[in-house]
Amino acid sequence: MALDYSIIGERLKKARLAKNLTQEQLAEKLDVSVAFLSRAERGDVKINLSRITQLCDILDISISSILTGTVSNSKDYLTEDFSNL
């Protein structure tokens, strides 16, 4: 399964905005440049699993929600996906 970095980037951006963080604030917490974070949110850079783990820790979200868009231990697992169909 190939990763779609543009979708991962969209999910990261959504999670960042949900935490009311600017790109500058999140970049500082990650110790990366704002340009790198911007490219990651656009899917222009292949972000490694270590960095994704750091992002998820900071944003307090699961890795599965970033990689697959679902949280399997949630009682509403796949509810949104099915309703979208």
mmCIF file of N, CA, C and O in Angstrom:
data_model
loop_
_atom_site.group_PDB
_atom_site.id
_atom_site.type_symbol
_atom_site.label_atom_id
_atom_site.label_comp_id
_atom_site.label_asym_id
_atom_site.label_seq_id
_atom_site.Cartn_x
_atom_site.Cartn_y
_atom_site.Cartn_z
ATOM 1 N N MET A 1 0.841 -1.178 0.000
ATOM 2 C CA MET A 1 0.000 0.000 0.000
ATOM 3 C C MET A 1 0.889 1.245 0.000
ATOM 4 O O MET A 1 1.718 1.427 0.874
ATOM 5 N N ALA A 2 0.736 2.066 -0.980
ATOM 6 C CA ALA A 2 1.497 3.308 -1.067
ATOM 7 C C ALA A 2 0.791 4.385 -0.254
ATOM 8 O O ALA A 2 -0.435 4.450 -0.201
ATOM 9 N N LEU A 3 1.581 5.214 0.383
ATOM 10 C CA LEU A 3 1.025 6.308 1.168
ATOM 11 C C LEU A 3 0.739 7.505 0.273
ATOM 12 O O LEU A 3 1.548 7.857 -0.575
ATOM 13 N N ASP A 4 -0.399 8.115 0.479
ATOM 14 C CA ASP A 4 -0.757 9.329 -0.240
ATOM 15 C C ASP A 4 -0.418 10.505 0.675
ATOM 16 O O ASP A 4 -1.171 10.815 1.604
ATOM 17 N N TYR A 5 0.714 11.131 0.434
ATOM 18 C CA TYR A 5 1.201 12.184 1.316
ATOM 19 C C TYR A 5 0.345 13.439 1.268
ATOM 20 O O TYR A 5 0.326 14.209 2.225
ATOM 21 N N SER A 6 -0.404 13.649 0.201
ATOM 22 C CA SER A 6 -1.280 14.818 0.165
ATOM 23 C C SER A 6 -2.458 14.632 1.125
ATOM 24 O O SER A 6 -2.871 15.576 1.804
ATOM 25 N N ILE A 7 -2.971 13.414 1.223
ATOM 26 C CA ILE A 7 -4.060 13.137 2.168
ATOM 27 C C ILE A 7 -3.537 13.192 3.597
ATOM 28 O O ILE A 7 -4.183 13.755 4.488
ATOM 29 N N ILE A 8 -2.360 12.635 3.822
ATOM 30 C CA ILE A 8 -1.746 12.699 5.153
ATOM 31 C C ILE A 8 -1.549 14.163 5.547
ATOM 32 O O ILE A 8 -1.837 14.560 6.681
ATOM 33 N N GLY A 9 -1.081 14.962 4.615
ATOM 34 C CA GLY A 9 -0.886 16.389 4.882
ATOM 35 C C GLY A 9 -2.175 17.100 5.234
ATOM 36 O O GLY A 9 -2.215 17.934 6.148
ATOM 37 N N GLU A 10 -3.255 16.768 4.522
ATOM 38 C CA GLU A 10 -4.559 17.360 4.828
ATOM 39 C C GLU A 10 -5.002 17.000 6.239
ATOM 40 O O GLU A 10 -5.528 17.837 6.974
ATOM 41 N N ARG A 11 -4.795 15.751 6.615
ATOM 42 C CA ARG A 11 -5.168 15.296 7.962
ATOM 43 C C ARG A 11 -4.332 15.989 9.029
ATOM 44 O O ARG A 11 -4.841 16.356 10.094
ATOM 45 N N LEU A 12 -3.043 16.158 8.753
ATOM 46 C CA LEU A 12 -2.182 16.868 9.695
ATOM 47 C C LEU A 12 -2.627 18.317 9.865
ATOM 48 O O LEU A 12 -2.693 18.836 10.986
ATOM 49 N N LYS A 13 -2.940 18.956 8.755
ATOM 50 C CA LYS A 13 -3.394 20.349 8.819
ATOM 51 C C LYS A 13 -4.691 20.458 9.613
ATOM 52 O O LYS A 13 -4.839 21.343 10.463
ATOM 53 N N LYS A 14 -5.614 19.555 9.352
ATOM 54 C CA LYS A 14 -6.888 19.560 10.068
ATOM 55 C C LYS A 14 -6.657 19.380 11.575
ATOM 56 O O LYS A 14 -7.271 20.074 12.392
ATOM 57 N N ALA A 15 -5.768 18.472 11.939
ATOM 58 C CA ALA A 15 -5.462 18.236 13.353
ATOM 59 C C ALA A 15 -4.778 19.450 13.979
ATOM 60 O O ALA A 15 -5.062 19.817 15.125
ATOM 61 N N ARG A 16 -3.893 20.088 13.219
ATOM 62 C CA ARG A 16 -3.218 21.291 13.715
ATOM 63 C C ARG A 16 -4.217 22.395 13.972
ATOM 64 O O ARG A 16 -4.194 23.051 15.023
ATOM 65 N N LEU A 17 -5.119 22.605 13.032
ATOM 66 C CA LEU A 17 -6.125 23.649 13.180
ATOM 67 C C LEU A 17 -7.085 23.348 14.329
ATOM 68 O O LEU A 17 -7.521 24.261 15.034
ATOM 69 N N ALA A 18 -7.395 22.072 14.537
ATOM 70 C CA ALA A 18 -8.268 21.675 15.642
ATOM 71 C C ALA A 18 -7.633 22.005 16.997
ATOM 72 O O ALA A 18 -8.342 22.245 17.977
ATOM 73 N N LYS A 19 -6.313 22.017 17.037
ATOM 74 C CA LYS A 19 -5.578 22.374 18.262
ATOM 75 C C LYS A 19 -5.279 23.873 18.330
ATOM 76 O O LYS A 19 -4.581 24.334 19.228
ATOM 77 N N ASN A 20 -5.803 24.617 17.364
ATOM 78 C CA ASN A 20 -5.586 26.070 17.296
ATOM 79 C C ASN A 20 -4.106 26.442 17.289
ATOM 80 O O ASN A 20 -3.687 27.389 17.953
ATOM 81 N N LEU A 21 -3.335 25.691 16.520
ATOM 82 C CA LEU A 21 -1.908 25.971 16.378
ATOM 83 C C LEU A 21 -1.638 26.542 14.996
ATOM 84 O O LEU A 21 -2.218 26.096 14.002
ATOM 85 N N THR A 22 -0.757 27.520 14.947
ATOM 86 C CA THR A 22 -0.297 28.023 13.661
ATOM 87 C C THR A 22 0.813 27.104 13.165
ATOM 88 O O THR A 22 1.373 26.306 13.927
ATOM 89 N N GLN A 23 1.130 27.239 11.886
ATOM 90 C CA GLN A 23 2.263 26.474 11.360
ATOM 91 C C GLN A 23 3.544 26.851 12.106
ATOM 92 O O GLN A 23 4.374 25.989 12.379
ATOM 93 N N GLU A 24 3.680 28.112 12.435
ATOM 94 C CA GLU A 24 4.874 28.574 13.142
ATOM 95 C C GLU A 24 4.990 27.905 14.512
ATOM 96 O O GLU A 24 6.070 27.454 14.905
ATOM 97 N N GLN A 25 3.881 27.834 15.241
ATOM 98 C CA GLN A 25 3.899 27.227 16.570
ATOM 99 C C GLN A 25 4.227 25.742 16.498
ATOM 100 O O GLN A 25 5.045 25.246 17.279
ATOM 101 N N LEU A 26 3.593 25.028 15.558
ATOM 102 C CA LEU A 26 3.847 23.601 15.435
ATOM 103 C C LEU A 26 5.268 23.336 14.941
ATOM 104 O O LEU A 26 5.940 22.429 15.436
ATOM 105 N N ALA A 27 5.734 24.134 14.010
ATOM 106 C CA ALA A 27 7.111 23.970 13.511
ATOM 107 C C ALA A 27 8.114 24.146 14.638
ATOM 108 O O ALA A 27 9.094 23.399 14.727
ATOM 109 N N GLU A 28 7.856 25.094 15.517
ATOM 110 C CA GLU A 28 8.756 25.317 16.651
ATOM 111 C C GLU A 28 8.759 24.110 17.590
ATOM 112 O O GLU A 28 9.814 23.671 18.048
ATOM 113 N N LYS A 29 7.585 23.549 17.868
ATOM 114 C CA LYS A 29 7.492 22.375 18.734
ATOM 115 C C LYS A 29 8.208 21.173 18.118
ATOM 116 O O LYS A 29 8.764 20.341 18.832
ATOM 117 N N LEU A 30 8.175 21.077 16.797
ATOM 118 C CA LEU A 30 8.819 19.967 16.093
ATOM 119 C C LEU A 30 10.300 20.207 15.822
ATOM 120 O O LEU A 30 11.007 19.289 15.437
ATOM 121 N N ASP A 31 10.716 21.457 15.977
ATOM 122 C CA ASP A 31 12.074 21.865 15.646
ATOM 123 C C ASP A 31 12.372 21.654 14.157
ATOM 124 O O ASP A 31 13.385 21.080 13.765
ATOM 125 N N VAL A 32 11.406 22.103 13.332
ATOM 126 C CA VAL A 32 11.569 22.091 11.882
ATOM 127 C C VAL A 32 11.226 23.481 11.368
ATOM 128 O O VAL A 32 10.671 24.304 12.082
ATOM 129 N N SER A 33 11.518 23.729 10.122
ATOM 130 C CA SER A 33 11.179 25.028 9.534
ATOM 131 C C SER A 33 9.695 25.077 9.183
ATOM 132 O O SER A 33 9.051 24.052 8.968
ATOM 133 N N VAL A 34 9.177 26.282 9.125
ATOM 134 C CA VAL A 34 7.788 26.483 8.710
ATOM 135 C C VAL A 34 7.621 26.001 7.268
ATOM 136 O O VAL A 34 6.594 25.416 6.911
ATOM 137 N N ALA A 35 8.643 26.216 6.454
ATOM 138 C CA ALA A 35 8.588 25.778 5.052
ATOM 139 C C ALA A 35 8.424 24.259 4.966
ATOM 140 O O ALA A 35 7.642 23.762 4.162
ATOM 141 N N PHE A 36 9.161 23.523 5.808
ATOM 142 C CA PHE A 36 9.039 22.063 5.813
ATOM 143 C C PHE A 36 7.623 21.652 6.201
ATOM 144 O O PHE A 36 7.009 20.800 5.552
ATOM 145 N N LEU A 37 7.099 22.249 7.264
ATOM 146 C CA LEU A 37 5.753 21.910 7.724
ATOM 147 C C LEU A 37 4.716 22.250 6.658
ATOM 148 O O LEU A 37 3.792 21.471 6.401
ATOM 149 N N SER A 38 4.877 23.370 6.006
ATOM 150 C CA SER A 38 3.966 23.769 4.937
ATOM 151 C C SER A 38 3.990 22.746 3.801
ATOM 152 O O SER A 38 2.944 22.340 3.293
ATOM 153 N N ARG A 39 5.188 22.329 3.408
ATOM 154 C CA ARG A 39 5.310 21.323 2.341
ATOM 155 C C ARG A 39 4.706 19.995 2.774
ATOM 156 O O ARG A 39 4.079 19.297 1.969
ATOM 157 N N ALA A 40 4.866 19.631 4.049
ATOM 158 C CA ALA A 40 4.290 18.383 4.559
ATOM 159 C C ALA A 40 2.769 18.438 4.512
ATOM 160 O O ALA A 40 2.116 17.458 4.130
ATOM 161 N N GLU A 41 2.194 19.584 4.876
ATOM 162 C CA GLU A 41 0.738 19.723 4.851
ATOM 163 C C GLU A 41 0.184 19.712 3.421
ATOM 164 O O GLU A 41 -0.955 19.319 3.208
ATOM 165 N N ARG A 42 0.982 20.119 2.467
ATOM 166 C CA ARG A 42 0.563 20.081 1.058
ATOM 167 C C ARG A 42 0.839 18.722 0.420
ATOM 168 O O ARG A 42 0.384 18.447 -0.692
ATOM 169 N N GLY A 43 1.611 17.888 1.106
ATOM 170 C CA GLY A 43 1.962 16.585 0.555
ATOM 171 C C GLY A 43 3.124 16.643 -0.409
ATOM 172 O O GLY A 43 3.354 15.705 -1.164
ATOM 173 N N ASP A 44 3.881 17.732 -0.353
ATOM 174 C CA ASP A 44 5.014 17.907 -1.271
ATOM 175 C C ASP A 44 6.290 17.239 -0.785
ATOM 176 O O ASP A 44 7.281 17.212 -1.517
ATOM 177 N N VAL A 45 6.266 16.732 0.444
ATOM 178 C CA VAL A 45 7.446 16.081 0.999
ATOM 179 C C VAL A 45 7.002 14.754 1.619
ATOM 180 O O VAL A 45 5.904 14.646 2.146
ATOM 181 N N LYS A 46 7.853 13.747 1.483
ATOM 182 C CA LYS A 46 7.563 12.451 2.090
ATOM 183 C C LYS A 46 8.041 12.484 3.536
ATOM 184 O O LYS A 46 9.232 12.386 3.798
ATOM 185 N N ILE A 47 7.093 12.658 4.428
ATOM 186 C CA ILE A 47 7.420 12.770 5.846
ATOM 187 C C ILE A 47 7.620 11.362 6.416
ATOM 188 O O ILE A 47 6.838 10.457 6.131
ATOM 189 N N ASN A 48 8.686 11.166 7.185
ATOM 190 C CA ASN A 48 8.984 9.826 7.680
ATOM 191 C C ASN A 48 8.150 9.477 8.913
ATOM 192 O O ASN A 48 7.549 10.342 9.550
ATOM 193 N N LEU A 49 8.106 8.201 9.219
ATOM 194 C CA LEU A 49 7.271 7.708 10.306
ATOM 195 C C LEU A 49 7.672 8.290 11.655
ATOM 196 O O LEU A 49 6.817 8.571 12.499
ATOM 197 N N SER A 50 8.942 8.512 11.843
ATOM 198 C CA SER A 50 9.408 9.119 13.089
ATOM 199 C C SER A 50 8.823 10.520 13.267
ATOM 200 O O SER A 50 8.345 10.881 14.351
ATOM 201 N N ARG A 51 8.827 11.291 12.209
ATOM 202 C CA ARG A 51 8.288 12.656 12.268
ATOM 203 C C ARG A 51 6.766 12.625 12.428
ATOM 204 O O ARG A 51 6.192 13.424 13.149
ATOM 205 N N ILE A 52 6.104 11.676 11.760
ATOM 206 C CA ILE A 52 4.655 11.533 11.920
ATOM 207 C C ILE A 52 4.319 11.205 13.370
ATOM 208 O O ILE A 52 3.366 11.745 13.939
ATOM 209 N N THR A 53 5.118 10.338 13.983
ATOM 210 C CA THR A 53 4.909 9.992 15.388
ATOM 211 C C THR A 53 5.053 11.224 16.276
ATOM 212 O O THR A 53 4.237 11.443 17.182
ATOM 213 N N GLN A 54 6.059 12.041 16.013
ATOM 214 C CA GLN A 54 6.242 13.281 16.774
ATOM 215 C C GLN A 54 5.032 14.196 16.613
ATOM 216 O O GLN A 54 4.538 14.767 17.590
ATOM 217 N N LEU A 55 4.575 14.352 15.388
ATOM 218 C CA LEU A 55 3.408 15.193 15.121
ATOM 219 C C LEU A 55 2.185 14.685 15.870
ATOM 220 O O LEU A 55 1.448 15.470 16.479
ATOM 221 N N CYS A 56 1.958 13.396 15.825
ATOM 222 C CA CYS A 56 0.795 12.815 16.494
ATOM 223 C C CYS A 56 0.862 13.014 18.003
ATOM 224 O O CYS A 56 -0.162 13.288 18.634
ATOM 225 N N ASP A 57 2.062 12.890 18.569
ATOM 226 C CA ASP A 57 2.222 13.133 20.002
ATOM 227 C C ASP A 57 1.892 14.578 20.353
ATOM 228 O O ASP A 57 1.171 14.843 21.316
ATOM 229 N N ILE A 58 2.396 15.504 19.581
ATOM 230 C CA ILE A 58 2.151 16.925 19.832
ATOM 231 C C ILE A 58 0.681 17.272 19.640
ATOM 232 O O ILE A 58 0.098 18.016 20.433
ATOM 233 N N LEU A 59 0.077 16.716 18.598
ATOM 234 C CA LEU A 59 -1.315 17.033 18.275
ATOM 235 C C LEU A 59 -2.315 16.169 19.044
ATOM 236 O O LEU A 59 -3.522 16.364 18.939
ATOM 237 N N ASP A 60 -1.786 15.210 19.818
ATOM 238 C CA ASP A 60 -2.607 14.317 20.640
ATOM 239 C C ASP A 60 -3.640 13.570 19.791
ATOM 240 O O ASP A 60 -4.836 13.564 20.086
ATOM 241 N N ILE A 61 -3.143 12.960 18.716
ATOM 242 C CA ILE A 61 -3.984 12.153 17.836
ATOM 243 C C ILE A 61 -3.277 10.832 17.581
ATOM 244 O O ILE A 61 -2.069 10.711 17.790
ATOM 245 N N SER A 62 -4.022 9.851 17.118
ATOM 246 C CA SER A 62 -3.428 8.545 16.850
ATOM 247 C C SER A 62 -2.756 8.534 15.474
ATOM 248 O O SER A 62 -3.174 9.254 14.564
ATOM 249 N N ILE A 63 -1.760 7.701 15.369
ATOM 250 C CA ILE A 63 -1.076 7.539 14.081
ATOM 251 C C ILE A 63 -2.048 6.983 13.038
ATOM 252 O O ILE A 63 -2.035 7.397 11.883
ATOM 253 N N SER A 64 -2.918 6.080 13.473
ATOM 254 C CA SER A 64 -3.874 5.495 12.517
ATOM 255 C C SER A 64 -4.808 6.549 11.938
ATOM 256 O O SER A 64 -5.203 6.457 10.778
ATOM 257 N N SER A 65 -5.151 7.555 12.732
ATOM 258 C CA SER A 65 -6.038 8.595 12.196
ATOM 259 C C SER A 65 -5.347 9.403 11.106
ATOM 260 O O SER A 65 -5.990 9.852 10.168
ATOM 261 N N ILE A 66 -4.039 9.572 11.219
ATOM 262 C CA ILE A 66 -3.284 10.301 10.202
ATOM 263 C C ILE A 66 -3.049 9.427 8.966
ATOM 264 O O ILE A 66 -3.216 9.868 7.838
ATOM 265 N N LEU A 67 -2.688 8.167 9.180
ATOM 266 C CA LEU A 67 -2.349 7.299 8.056
ATOM 267 C C LEU A 67 -3.573 6.753 7.328
ATOM 268 O O LEU A 67 -3.555 6.615 6.101
ATOM 269 N N THR A 68 -4.639 6.445 8.079
ATOM 270 C CA THR A 68 -5.807 5.818 7.446
ATOM 271 C C THR A 68 -7.060 6.674 7.501
ATOM 272 O O THR A 68 -8.033 6.379 6.809
ATOM 273 N N GLY A 69 -7.075 7.683 8.339
ATOM 274 C CA GLY A 69 -8.256 8.530 8.465
ATOM 275 C C GLY A 69 -9.303 7.982 9.404
ATOM 276 O O GLY A 69 -10.374 8.549 9.546
ATOM 277 N N THR A 70 -8.998 6.861 10.071
ATOM 278 C CA THR A 70 -9.950 6.266 11.002
ATOM 279 C C THR A 70 -9.253 5.926 12.314
ATOM 280 O O THR A 70 -8.044 5.772 12.369
ATOM 281 N N VAL A 71 -10.057 5.808 13.336
ATOM 282 C CA VAL A 71 -9.569 5.361 14.631
ATOM 283 C C VAL A 71 -10.314 4.076 14.942
ATOM 284 O O VAL A 71 -11.496 4.090 15.254
ATOM 285 N N SER A 72 -9.633 2.962 14.833
ATOM 286 C CA SER A 72 -10.301 1.662 14.914
ATOM 287 C C SER A 72 -10.861 1.357 16.290
ATOM 288 O O SER A 72 -11.788 0.566 16.409
ATOM 289 N N ASN A 73 -10.337 1.973 17.349
ATOM 290 C CA ASN A 73 -10.868 1.684 18.676
ATOM 291 C C ASN A 73 -12.018 2.608 19.046
ATOM 292 O O ASN A 73 -12.545 2.549 20.134
ATOM 293 N N SER A 74 -12.422 3.431 18.120
ATOM 294 C CA SER A 74 -13.544 4.330 18.337
ATOM 295 C C SER A 74 -14.854 3.582 18.152
ATOM 296 O O SER A 74 -14.974 2.712 17.301
ATOM 297 N N LYS A 75 -15.873 3.951 18.938
ATOM 298 C CA LYS A 75 -17.178 3.323 18.768
ATOM 299 C C LYS A 75 -17.810 3.707 17.434
ATOM 300 O O LYS A 75 -18.682 3.028 16.939
ATOM 301 N N ASP A 76 -17.341 4.799 16.839
ATOM 302 C CA ASP A 76 -17.861 5.261 15.558
ATOM 303 C C ASP A 76 -16.944 4.893 14.398
ATOM 304 O O ASP A 76 -16.949 5.538 13.356
ATOM 305 N N TYR A 77 -16.177 3.837 14.570
ATOM 306 C CA TYR A 77 -15.230 3.394 13.556
ATOM 307 C C TYR A 77 -15.929 3.229 12.210
ATOM 308 O O TYR A 77 -16.932 2.540 12.095
ATOM 309 N N LEU A 78 -15.440 3.901 11.210
ATOM 310 C CA LEU A 78 -15.912 3.877 9.826
ATOM 311 C C LEU A 78 -17.297 4.491 9.613
ATOM 312 O O LEU A 78 -17.792 4.484 8.498
ATOM 313 N N THR A 79 -17.923 5.038 10.643
ATOM 314 C CA THR A 79 -19.249 5.637 10.491
ATOM 315 C C THR A 79 -19.225 6.737 9.447
ATOM 316 O O THR A 79 -20.089 6.786 8.558
ATOM 317 N N GLU A 80 -18.246 7.620 9.530
ATOM 318 C CA GLU A 80 -18.157 8.711 8.560
ATOM 319 C C GLU A 80 -17.901 8.186 7.165
ATOM 320 O O GLU A 80 -18.478 8.652 6.187
ATOM 321 N N ASP A 81 -17.042 7.157 7.054
ATOM 322 C CA ASP A 81 -16.764 6.583 5.743
ATOM 323 C C ASP A 81 -18.019 5.996 5.104
ATOM 324 O O ASP A 81 -18.274 6.189 3.916
ATOM 325 N N PHE A 82 -18.794 5.268 5.879
ATOM 326 C CA PHE A 82 -20.018 4.685 5.352
ATOM 327 C C PHE A 82 -21.047 5.741 4.996
ATOM 328 O O PHE A 82 -21.743 5.640 3.990
ATOM 329 N N SER A 83 -21.151 6.766 5.812
ATOM 330 C CA SER A 83 -22.129 7.812 5.505
ATOM 331 C C SER A 83 -21.730 8.588 4.254
ATOM 332 O O SER A 83 -22.591 9.064 3.512
ATOM 333 N N ASN A 84 -20.440 8.695 4.004
ATOM 334 C CA ASN A 84 -19.975 9.360 2.786
ATOM 335 C C ASN A 84 -20.291 8.568 1.525
ATOM 336 O O ASN A 84 -20.419 9.123 0.453
ATOM 337 N N LEU A 85 -20.396 7.253 1.680
ATOM 338 C CA LEU A 85 -20.724 6.412 0.527
ATOM 339 C C LEU A 85 -22.177 6.603 0.145
ATOM 340 O O LEU A 85 -22.627 6.512 -0.919
#
